[in-house]
Amino acid sequence: MAYFGINKFWVCAVTDKLLKWIRPEIRQLDAYHVPDASGLTKMDAMENPYTLDQVSGHWAQVLASAEINRYPDPSAAELRKKLSEVMAVPEGAACMLGNGSDELIQMLAMAVSGQDQKGRNRRILSFEPGFVMYRMICNFVGMDYVGVPLNNVFELDMKATRTAIEKHNPAIIFIAYPNNPTGNLFDESDIEEIIRIAPGLVVLDEAYHPFAQRSFMPMLTRYEQLLVMRTVSKMGLAGLRLGMLAGNADLIREIDKVRLPYNINVLTQKVASFALEQVNVLDEQAATIRAERERMLERMGDMDEIEVFPSQANFILFRIKQGDATAVFESIRADGVLIKNLKAETGPLRQCLRVTVGTPDENSSFIAALKKALI
Ligand SMILES: *Cc1c(COP(=O)(O)O)cnc(C)c1O
């Protein structure tokens, strides 16, 4: 063992004594890893490749009017009103904002965490493969996670779902619509059945709504246990960190109590309000991305070496039928394009990669790099 010197040795010993205070389930976790993308074309994180060039001349003016010496409006009333309009929150429903929808997931979990009547941790239920933050946040707040496997075409397995709901009595069921990382929309009547049989809250996470254009938002008035979550991240404003949760006003009022008072900062409130006035520009970008997704699905569908899964989102999941997905991923990266390696050797995502739809040029570069990697 190397000799670190007295001071360093002392620091190490104390650190160990302190680390035992960190909850074991936290120490077991791997930190959420974001790969370095410098010098690469970024097609790994479902970002919109387009900027708001049409309005960038106005940013300075918008920012100049921001009072950064003052705390922001704690309820972000103006922005909330705008988002409700743009995202068509029905009359009678309420909404609250989060620092990204990730924070909304965290607030939901914090609001329901604790023990049930039998003294067991309460449960969050979702579907696998699915969005990793549900499981991670569930762990952060000391709840238990139940991941119900999707069937072999990544649809809801309703028999398994009914059994799991019955057995685990989940406080919240999260349904990503479309699902990430698979990209598909689950069957609408299956989802409605889950809403009806759920003992607790059901959150429809519609992060990819601009690319799927299907929504449970109109159903908020029909089901009081239903909450619909949206984000501006995938529609082109990921850097702002802004998400919205809409639902029954009594429920929203309770969940809003765990929100830190100034979670949406002054600059985000200003810039998002302004950007949402240009929502037609964002809509046009989404339309271009949808058209490019179809082109990519077609081009990729012609390649015999891969299995391409249907997508209603701004990304495409595909499997390398024979050979090593990591080798393909690295070959594509060596050609300057960063996609997502799902790093599964076995299971439903075995040998799968995920690419985010970019600009037409970026997509063509990716297709060329993929073809080359598959030779
Ligand atoms: C990307 C994503 C989010 C996170 O959105 P943010 O608003 O950026 O925190 C939420 N849910 C799903 C399913 C996602 O893929």
GROMACS .gro file of C-alpha atoms and ligand atoms in nm:
model
  390
    1MET     CA    1   0.000   0.000   0.000
    2ALA     CA    2   0.133   0.346  -0.088
    3TYR     CA    3   0.233   0.586   0.187
    4PHE     CA    4   0.021   0.904   0.172
    5GLY     CA    5   0.180   1.102   0.456
    6ILE     CA    6   0.034   1.164   0.798
    7ASN     CA    7  -0.219   1.428   0.697
    8LYS     CA    8  -0.363   1.235   0.411
    9PHE     CA    9  -0.387   0.917   0.617
   10TRP     CA   10  -0.577   1.105   0.884
   11VAL     CA   11  -0.817   1.246   0.625
   12CYS     CA   12  -0.885   0.897   0.487
   13ALA     CA   13  -0.960   0.751   0.830
   14VAL     CA   14  -1.204   1.029   0.917
   15THR     CA   15  -1.369   1.001   0.576
   16ASP     CA   16  -1.451   0.636   0.639
   17LYS     CA   17  -1.604   0.720   0.973
   18LEU     CA   18  -1.819   0.983   0.807
   19LEU     CA   19  -1.917   0.776   0.506
   20LYS     CA   20  -2.103   0.530   0.727
   21TRP     CA   21  -2.358   0.808   0.782
   22ILE     CA   22  -2.445   0.809   0.414
   23ARG     CA   23  -2.743   0.577   0.365
   24PRO     CA   24  -2.634   0.237   0.229
   25GLU     CA   25  -2.878   0.257  -0.065
   26ILE     CA   26  -2.714   0.585  -0.166
   27ARG     CA   27  -2.359   0.447  -0.134
   28GLN     CA   28  -2.459   0.156  -0.358
   29LEU     CA   29  -2.572   0.388  -0.638
   30ASP     CA   30  -2.362   0.482  -0.935
   31ALA     CA   31  -2.368   0.857  -0.992
   32TYR     CA   32  -2.564   0.961  -1.303
   33HIS     CA   33  -2.297   0.970  -1.568
   34VAL     CA   34  -2.296   1.225  -1.851
   35PRO     CA   35  -2.031   1.142  -2.112
   36ASP     CA   36  -1.798   1.410  -2.245
   37ALA     CA   37  -1.915   1.525  -2.586
   38SER     CA   38  -1.643   1.779  -2.670
   39GLY     CA   39  -1.562   1.781  -3.039
   40LEU     CA   40  -1.844   1.537  -3.120
   41THR     CA   41  -2.184   1.576  -3.287
   42LYS     CA   42  -2.421   1.534  -2.995
   43MET     CA   43  -2.691   1.277  -3.073
   44ASP     CA   44  -2.709   1.112  -2.733
   45ALA     CA   45  -2.938   1.318  -2.509
   46MET     CA   46  -3.265   1.387  -2.695
   47GLU     CA   47  -3.181   1.753  -2.734
   48ASN     CA   48  -3.330   1.965  -3.011
   49PRO     CA   49  -3.040   2.042  -3.251
   50TYR     CA   50  -3.186   2.379  -3.350
   51THR     CA   51  -3.139   2.710  -3.172
   52LEU     CA   52  -3.387   2.996  -3.166
   53ASP     CA   53  -3.186   3.208  -3.411
   54GLN     CA   54  -3.495   3.395  -3.523
   55VAL     CA   55  -3.526   3.556  -3.181
   56SER     CA   56  -3.171   3.551  -3.047
   57GLY     CA   57  -3.137   3.921  -3.126
   58HIS     CA   58  -3.389   3.988  -2.851
   59TRP     CA   59  -3.226   3.786  -2.573
   60ALA     CA   60  -3.010   4.075  -2.450
   61GLN     CA   61  -3.317   4.293  -2.411
   62VAL     CA   62  -3.510   4.020  -2.228
   63LEU     CA   63  -3.221   3.954  -1.992
   64ALA     CA   64  -3.160   4.324  -1.928
   65SER     CA   65  -3.510   4.349  -1.783
   66ALA     CA   66  -3.441   4.065  -1.536
   67GLU     CA   67  -3.387   4.180  -1.178
   68ILE     CA   68  -3.124   3.934  -1.066
   69ASN     CA   69  -3.077   4.115  -0.734
   70ARG     CA   70  -3.434   4.011  -0.641
   71TYR     CA   71  -3.573   3.668  -0.565
   72PRO     CA   72  -3.789   3.536  -0.846
   73ASP     CA   73  -4.169   3.525  -0.832
   74PRO     CA   74  -4.207   3.217  -0.607
   75SER     CA   75  -4.503   3.079  -0.800
   76ALA     CA   76  -4.383   3.196  -1.144
   77ALA     CA   77  -4.742   3.303  -1.211
   78GLU     CA   78  -4.685   3.459  -1.554
   79LEU     CA   79  -4.484   3.166  -1.686
   80ARG     CA   80  -4.731   2.917  -1.541
   81LYS     CA   81  -5.016   3.088  -1.720
   82LYS     CA   82  -4.825   3.083  -2.050
   83LEU     CA   83  -4.729   2.718  -2.015
   84SER     CA   84  -5.088   2.623  -1.930
   85GLU     CA   85  -5.203   2.785  -2.252
   86VAL     CA   86  -4.929   2.643  -2.473
   87MET     CA   87  -4.967   2.294  -2.326
   88ALA     CA   88  -5.349   2.306  -2.323
   89VAL     CA   89  -5.407   2.239  -1.953
   90PRO     CA   90  -5.786   2.200  -1.932
   91GLU     CA   91  -6.009   2.449  -1.755
   92GLY     CA   92  -6.042   2.351  -1.391
   93ALA     CA   93  -5.706   2.172  -1.365
   94ALA     CA   94  -5.408   2.332  -1.186
   95CYS     CA   95  -5.037   2.320  -1.257
   96MET     CA   96  -4.701   2.368  -1.088
   97LEU     CA   97  -4.348   2.409  -1.222
   98GLY     CA   98  -4.025   2.225  -1.159
   99ASN     CA   99  -3.655   2.278  -1.231
  100GLY     CA  100  -3.691   2.030  -1.514
  101SER     CA  101  -3.943   1.749  -1.488
  102ASP     CA  102  -3.678   1.558  -1.295
  103GLU     CA  103  -3.744   1.792  -1.004
  104LEU     CA  104  -4.117   1.732  -1.036
  105ILE     CA  105  -4.057   1.357  -1.009
  106GLN     CA  106  -3.853   1.428  -0.697
  107MET     CA  107  -4.127   1.647  -0.546
  108LEU     CA  108  -4.390   1.383  -0.618
  109ALA     CA  109  -4.178   1.119  -0.449
  110MET     CA  110  -4.103   1.339  -0.148
  111ALA     CA  111  -4.471   1.413  -0.106
  112VAL     CA  112  -4.568   1.043  -0.085
  113SER     CA  113  -4.260   0.879   0.073
  114GLY     CA  114  -4.281   0.711   0.411
  115GLN     CA  115  -4.410   0.382   0.551
  116ASP     CA  116  -4.737   0.208   0.485
  117GLN     CA  117  -4.962   0.070   0.759
  118LYS     CA  118  -4.754  -0.248   0.776
  119GLY     CA  119  -4.438  -0.042   0.837
  120ARG     CA  120  -4.293  -0.113   0.493
  121ASN     CA  121  -4.148   0.153   0.262
  122ARG     CA  122  -4.413   0.283   0.025
  123ARG     CA  123  -4.369   0.191  -0.340
  124ILE     CA  124  -4.330   0.361  -0.677
  125LEU     CA  125  -4.419   0.148  -0.976
  126SER     CA  126  -4.304   0.190  -1.334
  127PHE     CA  127  -4.204  -0.020  -1.635
  128GLU     CA  128  -3.878  -0.172  -1.756
  129PRO     CA  129  -3.697  -0.084  -1.969
  130GLY     CA  130  -3.793   0.270  -1.872
  131PHE     CA  131  -3.672   0.610  -1.763
  132VAL     CA  132  -3.396   0.563  -1.502
  133MET     CA  133  -3.482   0.871  -1.294
  134TYR     CA  134  -3.799   0.709  -1.153
  135ARG     CA  135  -3.592   0.436  -0.992
  136MET     CA  136  -3.310   0.668  -0.884
  137ILE     CA  137  -3.536   0.928  -0.720
  138CYS     CA  138  -3.736   0.651  -0.554
  139ASN     CA  139  -3.410   0.541  -0.394
  140PHE     CA  140  -3.312   0.896  -0.295
  141VAL     CA  141  -3.630   0.940  -0.090
  142GLY     CA  142  -3.620   0.595   0.073
  143MET     CA  143  -3.907   0.436  -0.119
  144ASP     CA  144  -3.910   0.094  -0.285
  145TYR     CA  145  -3.917   0.066  -0.663
  146VAL     CA  146  -4.123  -0.190  -0.853
  147GLY     CA  147  -4.026  -0.224  -1.220
  148VAL     CA  148  -4.282  -0.424  -1.420
  149PRO     CA  149  -4.122  -0.573  -1.735
  150LEU     CA  150  -4.268  -0.470  -2.070
  151ASN     CA  151  -4.340  -0.754  -2.313
  152ASN     CA  152  -4.103  -0.850  -2.595
  153VAL     CA  153  -4.228  -0.572  -2.824
  154PHE     CA  154  -4.200  -0.317  -2.540
  155GLU     CA  155  -4.576  -0.293  -2.488
  156LEU     CA  156  -4.740  -0.300  -2.146
  157ASP     CA  157  -4.785  -0.651  -2.011
  158MET     CA  158  -5.127  -0.598  -1.857
  159LYS     CA  159  -5.144  -0.930  -1.675
  160ALA     CA  160  -4.815  -0.860  -1.497
  161THR     CA  161  -4.918  -0.499  -1.440
  162ARG     CA  162  -5.250  -0.590  -1.274
  163THR     CA  163  -5.076  -0.842  -1.051
  164ALA     CA  164  -4.801  -0.595  -0.952
  165ILE     CA  165  -5.049  -0.318  -0.873
  166GLU     CA  166  -5.254  -0.557  -0.661
  167LYS     CA  167  -4.948  -0.691  -0.479
  168HIS     CA  168  -4.752  -0.368  -0.423
  169ASN     CA  169  -5.027  -0.108  -0.381
  170PRO     CA  170  -4.807   0.166  -0.530
  171ALA     CA  171  -4.833   0.527  -0.415
  172ILE     CA  172  -4.741   0.646  -0.765
  173ILE     CA  173  -4.733   0.479  -1.106
  174PHE     CA  174  -4.512   0.655  -1.363
  175ILE     CA  175  -4.588   0.599  -1.730
  176ALA     CA  176  -4.361   0.763  -1.988
  177TYR     CA  177  -4.570   0.834  -2.300
  178PRO     CA  178  -4.383   0.781  -2.536
  179ASN     CA  179  -4.151   0.558  -2.337
  180ASN     CA  180  -3.777   0.621  -2.301
  181PRO     CA  181  -3.552   0.444  -2.410
  182THR     CA  182  -3.784   0.241  -2.634
  183GLY     CA  183  -3.959   0.532  -2.814
  184ASN     CA  184  -4.306   0.376  -2.846
  185LEU     CA  185  -4.646   0.492  -2.725
  186PHE     CA  186  -4.819   0.235  -2.507
  187ASP     CA  187  -5.172   0.130  -2.593
  188GLU     CA  188  -5.414   0.399  -2.483
  189SER     CA  189  -5.681   0.164  -2.345
  190ASP     CA  190  -5.416  -0.023  -2.141
  191ILE     CA  191  -5.312   0.309  -1.987
  192GLU     CA  192  -5.672   0.397  -1.912
  193GLU     CA  193  -5.718   0.065  -1.737
  194ILE     CA  194  -5.409   0.136  -1.523
  195ILE     CA  195  -5.550   0.477  -1.433
  196ARG     CA  196  -5.877   0.316  -1.329
  197ILE     CA  197  -5.727   0.039  -1.115
  198ALA     CA  198  -5.446   0.244  -0.957
  199PRO     CA  199  -5.479   0.280  -0.577
  200GLY     CA  200  -5.276   0.605  -0.581
  201LEU     CA  201  -5.151   0.865  -0.829
  202VAL     CA  202  -5.079   0.796  -1.195
  203VAL     CA  203  -4.830   1.028  -1.364
  204LEU     CA  204  -4.823   1.039  -1.743
  205ASP     CA  205  -4.476   1.167  -1.831
  206GLU     CA  206  -4.521   1.331  -2.171
  207ALA     CA  207  -4.165   1.459  -2.218
  208TYR     CA  208  -4.176   1.368  -2.589
  209HIS     CA  209  -4.516   1.518  -2.662
  210PRO     CA  210  -4.388   1.748  -2.944
  211PHE     CA  211  -4.288   1.438  -3.141
  212ALA     CA  212  -4.582   1.212  -3.056
  213GLN     CA  213  -4.863   1.469  -3.047
  214ARG     CA  214  -5.074   1.237  -2.834
  215SER     CA  215  -5.172   1.334  -2.484
  216PHE     CA  216  -5.372   1.242  -2.177
  217MET     CA  217  -5.406   1.610  -2.088
  218PRO     CA  218  -5.776   1.626  -2.189
  219MET     CA  219  -5.845   1.332  -1.951
  220LEU     CA  220  -5.740   1.532  -1.644
  221THR     CA  221  -6.098   1.638  -1.592
  222ARG     CA  222  -6.217   1.276  -1.607
  223TYR     CA  223  -5.971   1.114  -1.362
  224GLU     CA  224  -5.874   1.290  -1.040
  225GLN     CA  225  -5.587   1.044  -0.977
  226LEU     CA  226  -5.425   1.140  -1.309
  227LEU     CA  227  -5.137   1.389  -1.336
  228VAL     CA  228  -4.974   1.491  -1.664
  229MET     CA  229  -4.610   1.600  -1.673
  230ARG     CA  230  -4.446   1.798  -1.952
  231THR     CA  231  -4.105   1.955  -2.005
  232VAL     CA  232  -3.963   2.219  -2.237
  233SER     CA  233  -3.634   2.025  -2.255
  234LYS     CA  234  -3.701   1.804  -2.555
  235MET     CA  235  -3.878   2.081  -2.749
  236GLY     CA  236  -3.563   2.292  -2.758
  237LEU     CA  237  -3.509   2.460  -2.421
  238ALA     CA  238  -3.318   2.194  -2.226
  239GLY     CA  239  -3.074   2.450  -2.088
  240LEU     CA  240  -3.347   2.640  -1.905
  241ARG     CA  241  -3.452   2.346  -1.683
  242LEU     CA  242  -3.828   2.378  -1.677
  243GLY     CA  243  -4.102   2.121  -1.638
  244MET     CA  244  -4.473   2.135  -1.562
  245LEU     CA  245  -4.708   1.908  -1.368
  246ALA     CA  246  -5.080   1.946  -1.430
  247GLY     CA  247  -5.372   1.786  -1.249
  248ASN     CA  248  -5.640   1.808  -0.988
  249ALA     CA  249  -5.605   2.137  -0.797
  250ASP     CA  250  -5.631   1.974  -0.451
  251LEU     CA  251  -5.350   1.730  -0.533
  252ILE     CA  252  -5.129   1.993  -0.695
  253ARG     CA  253  -5.170   2.217  -0.390
  254GLU     CA  254  -5.033   1.940  -0.164
  255ILE     CA  255  -4.742   1.844  -0.390
  256ASP     CA  256  -4.653   2.213  -0.427
  257LYS     CA  257  -4.584   2.226  -0.052
  258VAL     CA  258  -4.257   2.034  -0.091
  259ARG     CA  259  -4.137   2.264  -0.368
  260LEU     CA  260  -3.852   2.496  -0.267
  261PRO     CA  261  -3.992   2.849  -0.294
  262TYR     CA  262  -3.766   2.987  -0.566
  263ASN     CA  263  -3.708   2.676  -0.777
  264ILE     CA  264  -3.757   2.856  -1.110
  265ASN     CA  265  -3.493   3.126  -1.131
  266VAL     CA  266  -3.541   3.479  -1.264
  267LEU     CA  267  -3.359   3.414  -1.592
  268THR     CA  268  -3.553   3.097  -1.669
  269GLN     CA  269  -3.883   3.271  -1.596
  270LYS     CA  270  -3.796   3.557  -1.831
  271VAL     CA  271  -3.642   3.359  -2.112
  272ALA     CA  272  -3.901   3.080  -2.110
  273SER     CA  273  -4.192   3.328  -2.113
  274PHE     CA  274  -4.034   3.499  -2.410
  275ALA     CA  275  -3.943   3.178  -2.591
  276LEU     CA  276  -4.299   3.048  -2.551
  277GLU     CA  277  -4.421   3.348  -2.746
  278GLN     CA  278  -4.225   3.197  -3.034
  279VAL     CA  279  -4.391   2.861  -2.988
  280ASN     CA  280  -4.467   2.842  -3.360
  281VAL     CA  281  -4.090   2.836  -3.425
  282LEU     CA  282  -4.051   2.550  -3.176
  283ASP     CA  283  -4.346   2.372  -3.339
  284GLU     CA  284  -4.185   2.400  -3.683
  285GLN     CA  285  -3.861   2.258  -3.545
  286ALA     CA  286  -4.053   1.965  -3.395
  287ALA     CA  287  -4.221   1.904  -3.732
  288THR     CA  288  -3.881   1.894  -3.905
  289ILE     CA  289  -3.753   1.651  -3.642
  290ARG     CA  290  -4.059   1.427  -3.690
  291ALA     CA  291  -4.003   1.420  -4.066
  292GLU     CA  292  -3.633   1.342  -4.016
  293ARG     CA  293  -3.723   1.064  -3.773
  294GLU     CA  294  -3.932   0.903  -4.047
  295ARG     CA  295  -3.645   0.935  -4.295
  296MET     CA  296  -3.401   0.779  -4.047
  297LEU     CA  297  -3.643   0.497  -3.962
  298GLU     CA  298  -3.668   0.419  -4.331
  299ARG     CA  299  -3.293   0.429  -4.395
  300MET     CA  300  -3.216   0.227  -4.083
  301GLY     CA  301  -3.499  -0.015  -4.162
  302ASP     CA  302  -3.314  -0.108  -4.483
  303MET     CA  303  -3.010  -0.229  -4.290
  304ASP     CA  304  -3.020  -0.605  -4.235
  305GLU     CA  305  -2.764  -0.600  -3.956
  306ILE     CA  306  -2.986  -0.407  -3.714
  307GLU     CA  307  -3.333  -0.437  -3.563
  308VAL     CA  308  -3.501  -0.096  -3.550
  309PHE     CA  309  -3.779  -0.029  -3.301
  310PRO     CA  310  -4.074   0.198  -3.390
  311SER     CA  311  -4.053   0.549  -3.247
  312GLN     CA  312  -4.296   0.831  -3.178
  313ALA     CA  313  -4.021   1.031  -3.002
  314ASN     CA  314  -3.714   1.225  -3.119
  315PHE     CA  315  -3.486   0.924  -3.084
  316ILE     CA  316  -3.456   0.575  -3.227
  317LEU     CA  317  -3.366   0.257  -3.043
  318PHE     CA  318  -3.194  -0.015  -3.245
  319ARG     CA  319  -3.025  -0.347  -3.182
  320ILE     CA  320  -2.712  -0.486  -3.339
  321LYS     CA  321  -2.831  -0.833  -3.442
  322GLN     CA  322  -2.491  -0.996  -3.453
  323GLY     CA  323  -2.175  -0.866  -3.298
  324ASP     CA  324  -2.096  -0.612  -3.034
  325ALA     CA  325  -2.298  -0.291  -2.988
  326THR     CA  326  -2.008  -0.129  -2.800
  327ALA     CA  327  -1.778  -0.179  -3.098
  328VAL     CA  328  -2.040  -0.020  -3.327
  329PHE     CA  329  -2.088   0.267  -3.079
  330GLU     CA  330  -1.712   0.330  -3.068
  331SER     CA  331  -1.675   0.315  -3.443
  332ILE     CA  332  -1.952   0.576  -3.479
  333ARG     CA  333  -1.786   0.793  -3.215
  334ALA     CA  334  -1.453   0.766  -3.394
  335ASP     CA  335  -1.637   0.918  -3.692
  336GLY     CA  336  -1.733   1.212  -3.472
  337VAL     CA  337  -2.088   1.122  -3.367
  338LEU     CA  338  -2.187   1.059  -3.005
  339ILE     CA  339  -2.495   0.841  -2.955
  340LYS     CA  340  -2.607   0.644  -2.648
  341ASN     CA  341  -2.476   0.300  -2.566
  342LEU     CA  342  -2.730   0.122  -2.347
  343LYS     CA  343  -2.454  -0.117  -2.244
  344ALA     CA  344  -2.670  -0.424  -2.199
  345GLU     CA  345  -2.518  -0.764  -2.270
  346THR     CA  346  -2.839  -0.948  -2.188
  347GLY     CA  347  -3.206  -0.870  -2.127
  348PRO     CA  348  -3.453  -0.669  -2.334
  349LEU     CA  349  -3.200  -0.399  -2.428
  350ARG     CA  350  -2.921  -0.641  -2.521
  351GLN     CA  351  -2.683  -0.494  -2.782
  352CYS     CA  352  -2.901  -0.184  -2.814
  353LEU     CA  353  -2.798   0.169  -2.906
  354ARG     CA  354  -3.009   0.485  -2.911
  355VAL     CA  355  -2.968   0.779  -3.144
  356THR     CA  356  -3.131   1.120  -3.107
  357VAL     CA  357  -3.271   1.275  -3.425
  358GLY     CA  358  -3.058   1.574  -3.525
  359THR     CA  359  -3.046   1.809  -3.822
  360PRO     CA  360  -3.068   1.651  -4.170
  361ASP     CA  361  -2.687   1.682  -4.207
  362GLU     CA  362  -2.620   1.530  -3.866
  363ASN     CA  363  -2.857   1.245  -3.940
  364SER     CA  364  -2.689   1.174  -4.272
  365SER     CA  365  -2.347   1.171  -4.100
  366PHE     CA  366  -2.482   0.929  -3.844
  367ILE     CA  367  -2.633   0.700  -4.110
  368ALA     CA  368  -2.301   0.698  -4.298
  369ALA     CA  369  -2.106   0.626  -3.978
  370LEU     CA  370  -2.349   0.347  -3.883
  371LYS     CA  371  -2.324   0.185  -4.227
  372LYS     CA  372  -1.947   0.196  -4.205
  373ALA     CA  373  -1.950   0.049  -3.854
  374LEU     CA  374  -2.169  -0.243  -3.964
  375ILE     CA  375  -1.945  -0.357  -4.252
  376LIG     C1  376  -3.576   1.357  -2.070
  376LIG     C2  377  -3.686   1.304  -1.989
  376LIG     C3  378  -3.733   1.372  -1.876
  376LIG     C4  379  -3.652   1.482  -1.812
  376LIG     O1  380  -3.687   1.604  -1.848
  376LIG     P1  381  -3.625   1.735  -1.782
  376LIG     O2  382  -3.739   1.827  -1.786
  376LIG     O3  383  -3.511   1.775  -1.867
  376LIG     O4  384  -3.583   1.706  -1.640
  376LIG     C5  385  -3.844   1.323  -1.810
  376LIG     N1  386  -3.902   1.209  -1.849
  376LIG     C6  387  -3.858   1.138  -1.954
  376LIG     C7  388  -3.926   1.012  -1.991
  376LIG     C8  389  -3.747   1.182  -2.026
  376LIG     O5  390  -3.699   1.108  -2.126
   0.00000   0.00000   0.00000
